Coordinates of C-alpha atoms in Angstrom, one line a residue:
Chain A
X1 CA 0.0 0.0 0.0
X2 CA 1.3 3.1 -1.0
X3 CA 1.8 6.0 1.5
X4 CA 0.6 8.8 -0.6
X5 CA -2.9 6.6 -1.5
X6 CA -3.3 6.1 2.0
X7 CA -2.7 9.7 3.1
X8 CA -5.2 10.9 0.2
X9 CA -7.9 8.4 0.8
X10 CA -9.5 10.3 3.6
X11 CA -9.5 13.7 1.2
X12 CA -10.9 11.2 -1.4
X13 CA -13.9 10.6 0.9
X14 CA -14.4 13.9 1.8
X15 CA -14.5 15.5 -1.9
X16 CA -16.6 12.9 -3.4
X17 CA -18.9 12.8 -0.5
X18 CA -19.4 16.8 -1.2
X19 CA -20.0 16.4 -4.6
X20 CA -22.4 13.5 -3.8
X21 CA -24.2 15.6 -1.1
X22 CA -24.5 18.5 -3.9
X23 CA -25.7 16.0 -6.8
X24 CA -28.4 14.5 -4.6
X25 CA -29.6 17.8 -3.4
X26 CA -29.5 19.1 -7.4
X27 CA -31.5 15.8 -8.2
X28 CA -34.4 16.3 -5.7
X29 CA -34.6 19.8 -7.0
X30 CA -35.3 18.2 -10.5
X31 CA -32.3 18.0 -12.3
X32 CA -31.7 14.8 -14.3
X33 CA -28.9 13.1 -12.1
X34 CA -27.3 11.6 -15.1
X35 CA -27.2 15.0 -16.9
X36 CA -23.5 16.5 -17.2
X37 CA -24.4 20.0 -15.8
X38 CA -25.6 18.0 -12.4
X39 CA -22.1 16.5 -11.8
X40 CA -20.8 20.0 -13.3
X41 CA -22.8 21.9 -10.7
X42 CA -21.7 19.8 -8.3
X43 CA -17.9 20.2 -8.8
X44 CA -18.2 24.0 -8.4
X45 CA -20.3 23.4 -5.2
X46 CA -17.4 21.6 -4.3
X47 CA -15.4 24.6 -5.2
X48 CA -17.1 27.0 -3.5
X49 CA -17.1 24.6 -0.2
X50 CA -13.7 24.5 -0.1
X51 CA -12.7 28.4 -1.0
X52 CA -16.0 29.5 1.6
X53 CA -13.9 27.2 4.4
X54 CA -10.9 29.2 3.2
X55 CA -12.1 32.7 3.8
X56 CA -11.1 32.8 7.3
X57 CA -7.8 32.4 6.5
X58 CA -7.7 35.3 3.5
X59 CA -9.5 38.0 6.1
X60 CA -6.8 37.6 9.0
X61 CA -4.0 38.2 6.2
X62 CA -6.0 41.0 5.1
X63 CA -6.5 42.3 8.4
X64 CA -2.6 41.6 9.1
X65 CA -1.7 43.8 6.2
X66 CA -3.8 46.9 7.4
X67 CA -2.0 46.5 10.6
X68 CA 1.0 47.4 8.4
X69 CA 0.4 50.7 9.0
X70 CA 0.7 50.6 12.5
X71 CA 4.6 50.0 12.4
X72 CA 5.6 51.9 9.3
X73 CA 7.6 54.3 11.7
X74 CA 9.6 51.3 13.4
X75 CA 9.6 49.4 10.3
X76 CA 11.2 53.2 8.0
X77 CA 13.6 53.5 10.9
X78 CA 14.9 49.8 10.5
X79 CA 15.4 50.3 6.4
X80 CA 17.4 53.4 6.9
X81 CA 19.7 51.4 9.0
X82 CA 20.8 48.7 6.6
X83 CA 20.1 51.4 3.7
X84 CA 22.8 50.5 1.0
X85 CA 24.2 47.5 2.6
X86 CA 22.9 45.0 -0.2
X87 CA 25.6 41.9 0.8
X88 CA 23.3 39.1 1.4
X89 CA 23.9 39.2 5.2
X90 CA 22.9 42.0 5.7
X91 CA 19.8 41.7 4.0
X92 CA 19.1 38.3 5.7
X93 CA 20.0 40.2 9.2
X94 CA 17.4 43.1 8.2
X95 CA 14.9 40.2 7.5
X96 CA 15.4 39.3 10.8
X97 CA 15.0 42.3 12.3
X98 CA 11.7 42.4 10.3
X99 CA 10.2 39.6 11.3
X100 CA 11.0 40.6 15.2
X101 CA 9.1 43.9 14.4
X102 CA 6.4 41.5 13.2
X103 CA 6.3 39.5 16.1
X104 CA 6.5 42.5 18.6
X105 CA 3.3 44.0 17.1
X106 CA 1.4 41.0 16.9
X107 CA 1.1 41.5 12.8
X108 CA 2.1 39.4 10.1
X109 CA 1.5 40.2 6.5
X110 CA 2.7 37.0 5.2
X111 CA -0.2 34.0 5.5
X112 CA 2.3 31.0 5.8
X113 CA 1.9 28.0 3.1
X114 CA -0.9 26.6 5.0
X115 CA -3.6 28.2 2.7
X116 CA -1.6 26.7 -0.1
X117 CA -0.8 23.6 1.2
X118 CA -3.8 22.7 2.7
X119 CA -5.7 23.0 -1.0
X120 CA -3.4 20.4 -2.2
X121 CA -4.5 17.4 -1.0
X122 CA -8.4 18.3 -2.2
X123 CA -6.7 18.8 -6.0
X124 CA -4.8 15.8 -5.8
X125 CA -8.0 13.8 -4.3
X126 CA -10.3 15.5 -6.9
X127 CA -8.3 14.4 -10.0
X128 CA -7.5 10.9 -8.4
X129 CA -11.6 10.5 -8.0
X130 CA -11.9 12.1 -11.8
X131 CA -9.1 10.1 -13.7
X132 CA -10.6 6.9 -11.9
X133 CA -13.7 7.5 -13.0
X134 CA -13.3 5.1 -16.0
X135 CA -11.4 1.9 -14.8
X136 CA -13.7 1.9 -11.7
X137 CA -16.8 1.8 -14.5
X138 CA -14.9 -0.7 -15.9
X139 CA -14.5 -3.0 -12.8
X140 CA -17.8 -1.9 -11.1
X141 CA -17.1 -0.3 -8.3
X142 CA -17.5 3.1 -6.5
X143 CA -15.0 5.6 -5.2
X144 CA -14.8 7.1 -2.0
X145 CA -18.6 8.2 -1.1
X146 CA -19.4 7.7 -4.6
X147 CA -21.5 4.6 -5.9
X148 CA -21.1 2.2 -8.5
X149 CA -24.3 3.2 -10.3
X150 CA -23.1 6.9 -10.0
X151 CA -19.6 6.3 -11.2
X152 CA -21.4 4.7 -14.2
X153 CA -23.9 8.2 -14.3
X154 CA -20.8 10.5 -13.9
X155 CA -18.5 8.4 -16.6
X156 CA -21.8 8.5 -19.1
X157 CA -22.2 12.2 -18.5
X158 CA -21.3 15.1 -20.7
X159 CA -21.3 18.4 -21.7
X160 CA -21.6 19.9 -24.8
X161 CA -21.1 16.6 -25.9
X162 CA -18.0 16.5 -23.9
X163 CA -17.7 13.3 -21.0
X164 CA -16.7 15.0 -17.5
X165 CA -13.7 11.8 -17.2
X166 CA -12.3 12.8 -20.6
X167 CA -9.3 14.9 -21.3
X168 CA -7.5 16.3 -24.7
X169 CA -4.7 14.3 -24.4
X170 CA -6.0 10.9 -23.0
X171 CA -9.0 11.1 -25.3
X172 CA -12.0 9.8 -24.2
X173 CA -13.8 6.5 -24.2
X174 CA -17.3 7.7 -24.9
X175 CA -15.7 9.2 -28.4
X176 CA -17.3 13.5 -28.7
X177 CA -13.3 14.3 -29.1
X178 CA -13.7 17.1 -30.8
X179 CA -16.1 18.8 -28.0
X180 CA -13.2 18.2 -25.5
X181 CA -10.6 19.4 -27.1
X182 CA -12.6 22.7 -28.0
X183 CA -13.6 22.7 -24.3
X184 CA -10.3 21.8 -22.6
X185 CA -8.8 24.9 -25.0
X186 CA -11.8 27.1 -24.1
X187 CA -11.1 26.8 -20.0
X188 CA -6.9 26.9 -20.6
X189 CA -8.1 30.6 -22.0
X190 CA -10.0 31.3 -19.2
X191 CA -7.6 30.3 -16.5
X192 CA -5.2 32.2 -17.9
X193 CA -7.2 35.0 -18.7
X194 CA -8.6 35.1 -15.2
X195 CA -5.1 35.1 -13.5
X196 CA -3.5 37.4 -15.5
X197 CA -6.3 39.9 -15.0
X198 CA -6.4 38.8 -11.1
X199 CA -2.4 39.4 -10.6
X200 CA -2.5 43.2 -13.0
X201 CA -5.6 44.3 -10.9
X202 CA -3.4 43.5 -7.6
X203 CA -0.5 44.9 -9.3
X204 CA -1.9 48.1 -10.3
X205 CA -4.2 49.1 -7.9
X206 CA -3.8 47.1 -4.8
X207 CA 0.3 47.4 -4.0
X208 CA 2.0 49.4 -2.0
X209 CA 4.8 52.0 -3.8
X210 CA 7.3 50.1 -1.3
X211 CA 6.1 46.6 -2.0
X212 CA 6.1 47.5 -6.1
X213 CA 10.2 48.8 -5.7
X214 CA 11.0 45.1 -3.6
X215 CA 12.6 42.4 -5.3
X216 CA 9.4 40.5 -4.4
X217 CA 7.9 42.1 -7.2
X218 CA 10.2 40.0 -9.8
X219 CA 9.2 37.0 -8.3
X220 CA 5.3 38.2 -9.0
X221 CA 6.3 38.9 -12.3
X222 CA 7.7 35.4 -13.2
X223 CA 4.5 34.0 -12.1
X224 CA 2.6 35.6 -14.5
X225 CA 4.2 33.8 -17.4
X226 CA 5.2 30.6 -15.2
X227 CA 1.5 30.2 -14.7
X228 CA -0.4 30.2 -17.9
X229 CA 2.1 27.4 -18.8
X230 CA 1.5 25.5 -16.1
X231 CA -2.6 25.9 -16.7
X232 CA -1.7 24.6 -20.4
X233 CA 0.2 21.6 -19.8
X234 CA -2.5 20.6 -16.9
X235 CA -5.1 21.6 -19.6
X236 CA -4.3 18.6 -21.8
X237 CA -3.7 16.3 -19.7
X238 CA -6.3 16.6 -17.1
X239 CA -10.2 15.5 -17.5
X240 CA -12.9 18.0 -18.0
X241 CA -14.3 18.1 -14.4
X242 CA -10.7 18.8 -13.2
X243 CA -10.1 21.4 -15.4
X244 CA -14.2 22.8 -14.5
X245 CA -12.9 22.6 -10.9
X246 CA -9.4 24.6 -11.6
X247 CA -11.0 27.4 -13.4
X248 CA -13.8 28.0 -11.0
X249 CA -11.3 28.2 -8.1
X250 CA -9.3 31.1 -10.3
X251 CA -12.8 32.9 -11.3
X252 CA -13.5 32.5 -7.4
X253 CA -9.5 34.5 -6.8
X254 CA -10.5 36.9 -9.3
X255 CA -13.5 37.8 -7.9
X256 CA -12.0 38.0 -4.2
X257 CA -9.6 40.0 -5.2
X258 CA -12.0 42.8 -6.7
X259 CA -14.1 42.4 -3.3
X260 CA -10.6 43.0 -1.7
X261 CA -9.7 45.7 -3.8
X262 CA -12.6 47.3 -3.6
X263 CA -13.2 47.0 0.2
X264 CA -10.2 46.3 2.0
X265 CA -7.3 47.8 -0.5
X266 CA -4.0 47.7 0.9
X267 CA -2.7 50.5 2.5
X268 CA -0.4 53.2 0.8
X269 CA -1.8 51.3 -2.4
X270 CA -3.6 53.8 -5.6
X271 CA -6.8 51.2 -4.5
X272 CA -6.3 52.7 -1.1
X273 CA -6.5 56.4 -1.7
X274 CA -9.5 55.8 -4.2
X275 CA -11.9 53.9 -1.6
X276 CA -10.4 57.0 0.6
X277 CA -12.4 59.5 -2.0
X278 CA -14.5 57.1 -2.1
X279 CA -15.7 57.3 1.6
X280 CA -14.7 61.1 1.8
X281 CA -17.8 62.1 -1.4
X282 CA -19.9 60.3 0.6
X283 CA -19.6 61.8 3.7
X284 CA -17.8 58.5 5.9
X285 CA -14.8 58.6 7.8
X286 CA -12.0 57.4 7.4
X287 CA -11.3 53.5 7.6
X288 CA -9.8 52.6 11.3
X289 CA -7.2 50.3 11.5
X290 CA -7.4 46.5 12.3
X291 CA -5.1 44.2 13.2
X292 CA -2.2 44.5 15.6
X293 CA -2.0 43.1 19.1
X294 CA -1.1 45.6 22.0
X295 CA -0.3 48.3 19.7
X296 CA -4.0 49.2 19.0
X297 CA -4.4 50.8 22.7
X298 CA -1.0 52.7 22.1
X299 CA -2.7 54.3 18.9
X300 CA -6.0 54.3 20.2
X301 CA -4.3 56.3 23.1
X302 CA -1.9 58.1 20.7
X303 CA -5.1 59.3 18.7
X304 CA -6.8 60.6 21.8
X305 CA -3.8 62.9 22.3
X306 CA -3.9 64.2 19.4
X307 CA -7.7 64.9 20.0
X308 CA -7.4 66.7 22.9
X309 CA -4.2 68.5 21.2
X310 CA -6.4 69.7 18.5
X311 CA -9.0 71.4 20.9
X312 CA -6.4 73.2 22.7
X313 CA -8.1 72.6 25.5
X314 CA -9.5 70.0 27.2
X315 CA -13.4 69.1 28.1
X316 CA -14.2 68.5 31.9
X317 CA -14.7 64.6 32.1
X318 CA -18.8 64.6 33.0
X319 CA -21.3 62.0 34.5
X320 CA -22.8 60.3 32.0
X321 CA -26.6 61.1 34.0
X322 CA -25.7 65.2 33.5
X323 CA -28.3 66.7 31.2
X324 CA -26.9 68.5 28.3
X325 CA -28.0 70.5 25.9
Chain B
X1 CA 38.5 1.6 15.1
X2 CA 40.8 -1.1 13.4
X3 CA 42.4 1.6 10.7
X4 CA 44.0 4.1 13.7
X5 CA 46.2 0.7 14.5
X6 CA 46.6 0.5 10.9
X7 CA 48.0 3.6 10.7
X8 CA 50.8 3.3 13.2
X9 CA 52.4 0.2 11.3
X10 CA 53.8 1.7 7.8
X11 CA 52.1 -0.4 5.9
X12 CA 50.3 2.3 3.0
X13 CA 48.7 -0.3 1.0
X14 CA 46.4 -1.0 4.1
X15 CA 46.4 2.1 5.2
X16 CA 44.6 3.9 2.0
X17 CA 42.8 0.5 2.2
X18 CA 41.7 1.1 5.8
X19 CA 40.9 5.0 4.9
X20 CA 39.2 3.8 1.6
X21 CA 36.6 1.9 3.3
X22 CA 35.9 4.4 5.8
X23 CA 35.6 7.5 3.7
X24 CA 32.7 4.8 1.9
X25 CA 31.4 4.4 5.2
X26 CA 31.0 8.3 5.6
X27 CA 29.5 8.5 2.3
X28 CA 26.9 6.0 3.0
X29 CA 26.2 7.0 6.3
X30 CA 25.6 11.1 4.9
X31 CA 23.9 9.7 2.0
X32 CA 20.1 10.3 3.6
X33 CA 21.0 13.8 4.8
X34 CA 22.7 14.8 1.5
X35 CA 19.8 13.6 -0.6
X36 CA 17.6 15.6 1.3
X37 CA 19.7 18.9 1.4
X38 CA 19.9 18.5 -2.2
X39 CA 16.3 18.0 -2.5
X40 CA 15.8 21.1 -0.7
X41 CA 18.1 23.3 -2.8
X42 CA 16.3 22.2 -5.6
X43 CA 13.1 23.2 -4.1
X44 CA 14.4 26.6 -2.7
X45 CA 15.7 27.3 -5.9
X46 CA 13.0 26.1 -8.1
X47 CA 9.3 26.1 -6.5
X48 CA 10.0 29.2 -3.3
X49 CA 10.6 31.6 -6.1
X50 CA 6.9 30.9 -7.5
X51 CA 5.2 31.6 -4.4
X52 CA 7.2 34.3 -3.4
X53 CA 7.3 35.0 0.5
X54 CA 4.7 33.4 2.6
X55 CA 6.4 32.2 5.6
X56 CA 6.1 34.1 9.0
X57 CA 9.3 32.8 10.3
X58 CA 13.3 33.9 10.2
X59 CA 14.4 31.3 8.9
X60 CA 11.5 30.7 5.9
X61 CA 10.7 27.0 6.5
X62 CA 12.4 25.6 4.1
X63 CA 15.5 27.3 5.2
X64 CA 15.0 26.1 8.4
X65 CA 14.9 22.6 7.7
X66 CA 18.6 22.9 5.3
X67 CA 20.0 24.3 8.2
X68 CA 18.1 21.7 10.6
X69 CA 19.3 18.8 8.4
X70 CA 22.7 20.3 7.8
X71 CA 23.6 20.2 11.2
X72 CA 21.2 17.4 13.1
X73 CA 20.9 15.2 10.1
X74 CA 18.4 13.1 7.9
X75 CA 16.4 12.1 11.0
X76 CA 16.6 14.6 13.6
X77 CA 16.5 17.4 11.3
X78 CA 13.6 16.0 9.3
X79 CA 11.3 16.3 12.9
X80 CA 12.6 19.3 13.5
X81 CA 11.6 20.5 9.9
X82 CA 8.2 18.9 10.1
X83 CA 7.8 20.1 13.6
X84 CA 8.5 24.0 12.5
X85 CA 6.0 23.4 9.6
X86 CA 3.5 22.6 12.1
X87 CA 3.6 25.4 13.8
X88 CA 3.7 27.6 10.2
X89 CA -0.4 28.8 10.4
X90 CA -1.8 32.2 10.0
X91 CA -3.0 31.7 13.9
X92 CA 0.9 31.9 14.7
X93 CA 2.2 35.4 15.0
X94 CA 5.7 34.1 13.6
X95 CA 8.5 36.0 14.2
X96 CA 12.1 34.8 14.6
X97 CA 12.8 31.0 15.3
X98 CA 15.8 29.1 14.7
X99 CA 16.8 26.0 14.5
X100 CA 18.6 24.7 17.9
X101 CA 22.7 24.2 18.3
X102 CA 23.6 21.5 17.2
X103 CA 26.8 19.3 18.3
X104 CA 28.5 19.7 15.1
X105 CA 31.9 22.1 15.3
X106 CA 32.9 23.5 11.3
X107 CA 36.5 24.0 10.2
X108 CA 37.3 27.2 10.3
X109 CA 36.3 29.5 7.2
X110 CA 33.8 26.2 6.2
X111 CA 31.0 26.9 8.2
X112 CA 27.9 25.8 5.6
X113 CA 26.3 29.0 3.8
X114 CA 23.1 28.2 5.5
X115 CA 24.0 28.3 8.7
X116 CA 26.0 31.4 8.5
X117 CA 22.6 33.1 6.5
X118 CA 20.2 31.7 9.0
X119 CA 22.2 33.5 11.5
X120 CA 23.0 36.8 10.1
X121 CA 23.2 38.3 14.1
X122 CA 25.9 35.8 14.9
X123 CA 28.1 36.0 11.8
X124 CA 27.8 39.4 11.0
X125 CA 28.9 40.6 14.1
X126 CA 32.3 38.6 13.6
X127 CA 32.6 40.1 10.4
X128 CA 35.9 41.4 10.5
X129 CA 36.2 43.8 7.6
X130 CA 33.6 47.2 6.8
X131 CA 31.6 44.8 5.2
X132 CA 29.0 44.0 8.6
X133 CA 27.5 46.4 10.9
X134 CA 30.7 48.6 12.3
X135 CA 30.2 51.5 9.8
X136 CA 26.7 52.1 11.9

């Protein structure tokens, strides 16, 4: 028994069970459960199960990064000692002075792999379920929470004319080639075009002038040519209700990342100052400032200060009973 | 044991014999650990870059466990790794955590590249030249 099947067969469970759960609640609505937009519908329930679970997760890190803005000061002050010392230990020694200045304010803008990582095992369990598909037909049996009938149901089904368990390069068993390949080439496009319009929004509108001068940003830019690649050679090779899957979870990080841009822009980004004139035509305040630990009481105090400052003079604490006017 | 009594009688055919075997030895016993250090420079080179940042840690993890199995070994290193990737979550507030002294002592001038860059406050301080921190 091999450790990676063993390891997986739980996820197995769990993502077939989910897109059982969806297809039986699509088929007492009154879809036809051997119809290829039920099992489709039920792959981007699936989809939308596992980004909802996820969103946790992508607020703290948002909320981390307006925290940011909290220790600029500290963070300025740190720069401008290693400013122009560009040997490598030095930079790893300012890194680690960074990531104490984290630490001491509670605030991290990085979200660790775990967000990445933890989708893994839910792809790799999806396209075990999906590319099995066809020799479980073949012997008769189910997979994971799946049944034999509705292997049978998902292997028959199709789309456009398309089978779900069929992919570009593999070919299909069900013939209707022409239908995936004009399908499988049709959701390459999208991916790509949905995540190189996901990574130009964030880097035009939703960076930071420090964070777009960082060598980070070349490593941002690789991606956006390493990427489409990747989508193309997973394109062919993968079936159709992988590839469904893959380019609903990128339409799902597009769309986030408008919400995000729109609502919660990064600070000292162009997104930032426009939901700032935003707020300011209609009349709002100003956004406060989440995240950090302790240091929210020193700035909530620090703001105070600078309250009373601005009166010149300060109001006579009152009880709360005391009519006013 | 049996070479160092080897060694004393001039005899150099057994001798480079003797030293042979056990420079194999060595090689098999660091095999593990050097197949994962290379693993991991392949990875750090390769797949890190793609992602960009996303550790909360100094060292990133992956640094971590090259340093980890540089100087504790395949096995040791490899819980300590795993252990460190553990605790990697966005409901840790990070921060700085290395990767405990080890036993082994480094010639002079060899100490490993990752060891010396995981612990920039230790070796740049002993810096001698105007390359570290004295022209603060």
């Amino acid at each position: 028994m091999d450790i990676f099947g063993t390891i997986l067969a739980p996820f197995k469970w769990l993502v077939s069970a989910i897109m059982v759960g969806f297809h039986d609640g699509l088929s007492t609505i009154g879809m036809s459960p051997a119809n290829g937009w039920t099992w489709t519908l039920s792959i981007i329930g699936l989809v939308l199960v596992i980004r909802a679970a996820l969103i946790p997760v992508f607020v703290k890190q948002i909320k981390a990064q307006r925290g940011m803005q909290l220790l600029q000061p500290d963070l300025k002050k740190m720069q401008d000692k290693y400013k122009g010392k560009t040997d490598q230990l030095s930079r790893q020694a300012m890194a680690q002075e960074q990531m104490a200045l984290y630490k001491k304010h509670g605030t991290n803008p990085f979200s660790a792999c775990l967000p990445m990582l933890i989708q893994m095992p839910f792809f790799f369990a999806l396209f075990q379920v999906l590319s099995g598909i066809s020799s479980a037909k073949v012997s008769g049996q189910g997979i994971g929470a799946m049944s034999a009938e509705q292997v049978k149901q998902f292997d028959e089904s199709t789309i456009f004319g398309a089978p779900l368990s069929a992919s570009l390069l593999h070919g299909s068993t069900a013939g209707g080639e022409v239908a995936v390949w004009i399908l499988s080439i049709v959701m390459i496009l999208a991916m790509t075009a949905s995540q190189f319009i996901t990574q130009k929004q964030i880097m035009a509108k939703n960076m930071s002038e420090e964070a777009l001068a960082s060598p980070f940003m070349r490593q941002q830019k690789m991606m956006l040519y390493i990427l489409p690649v990747v989508f193309g050679v997973g394109g062919i090779n993968f079936p159709i209700g992988v590839l469904i899957y893959w380019t609903t979870t990128n339409l799902w990080t597009m769309g986030q990342q408008f919400f995000v841009i729109r609502r919660m822009p990064t600070p000292g980004s162009p997104a930032a100052k426009a939901l700032a004139e935003r707020r300011a035509a209609k009349g709002l305040p100003a956004l406060p400032l989440l995240g950090g630990k302790k240091v929210d009481a020193e700035a909530a105090e620090a703001a105070a200060a600078a309250a009373v400052e601005a009166k010149t003079q300060r109001v006579q604490p009152q009880r709360k009973n005391r009519k006013r006017k | 044991m049996h070479n160092s009594t080897a060694a004393v009688v001039p005899r150099p055919s057994v001798v480079t014999l003797g030293s042979a075997l056990r420079r194999l030895g060595t090689v098999f016993w660091n095999l593990p650990r050097n197949i994962l250090i290379l693993l991991l420079m392949a990875y750090r080179k390769v797949v890190s870059p793609l992602y960009g940042q996303v550790c909360r840690f100094f060292p990133s993890c992956s640094a971590y466990a090259l340093e980890a199995i540089t100087v504790h070994g395949a096995v040791k290193g490899s819980w300590l790794a795993a252990r460190r990737l553990l605790r990697c979550h966005p409901w840790n507030a990070g921060g700085v955590d290395h990767v405990p002294a080890g036993h082994r002592e480094w010639p002079a001038g060899r100490t490993p590249t990752i060891v010396v860059l995981n612990n920039p406050d230790i070796y740049l301080a002993a810096q001698p030249d105007g390359e570290g921190r004295s022209a603060v």
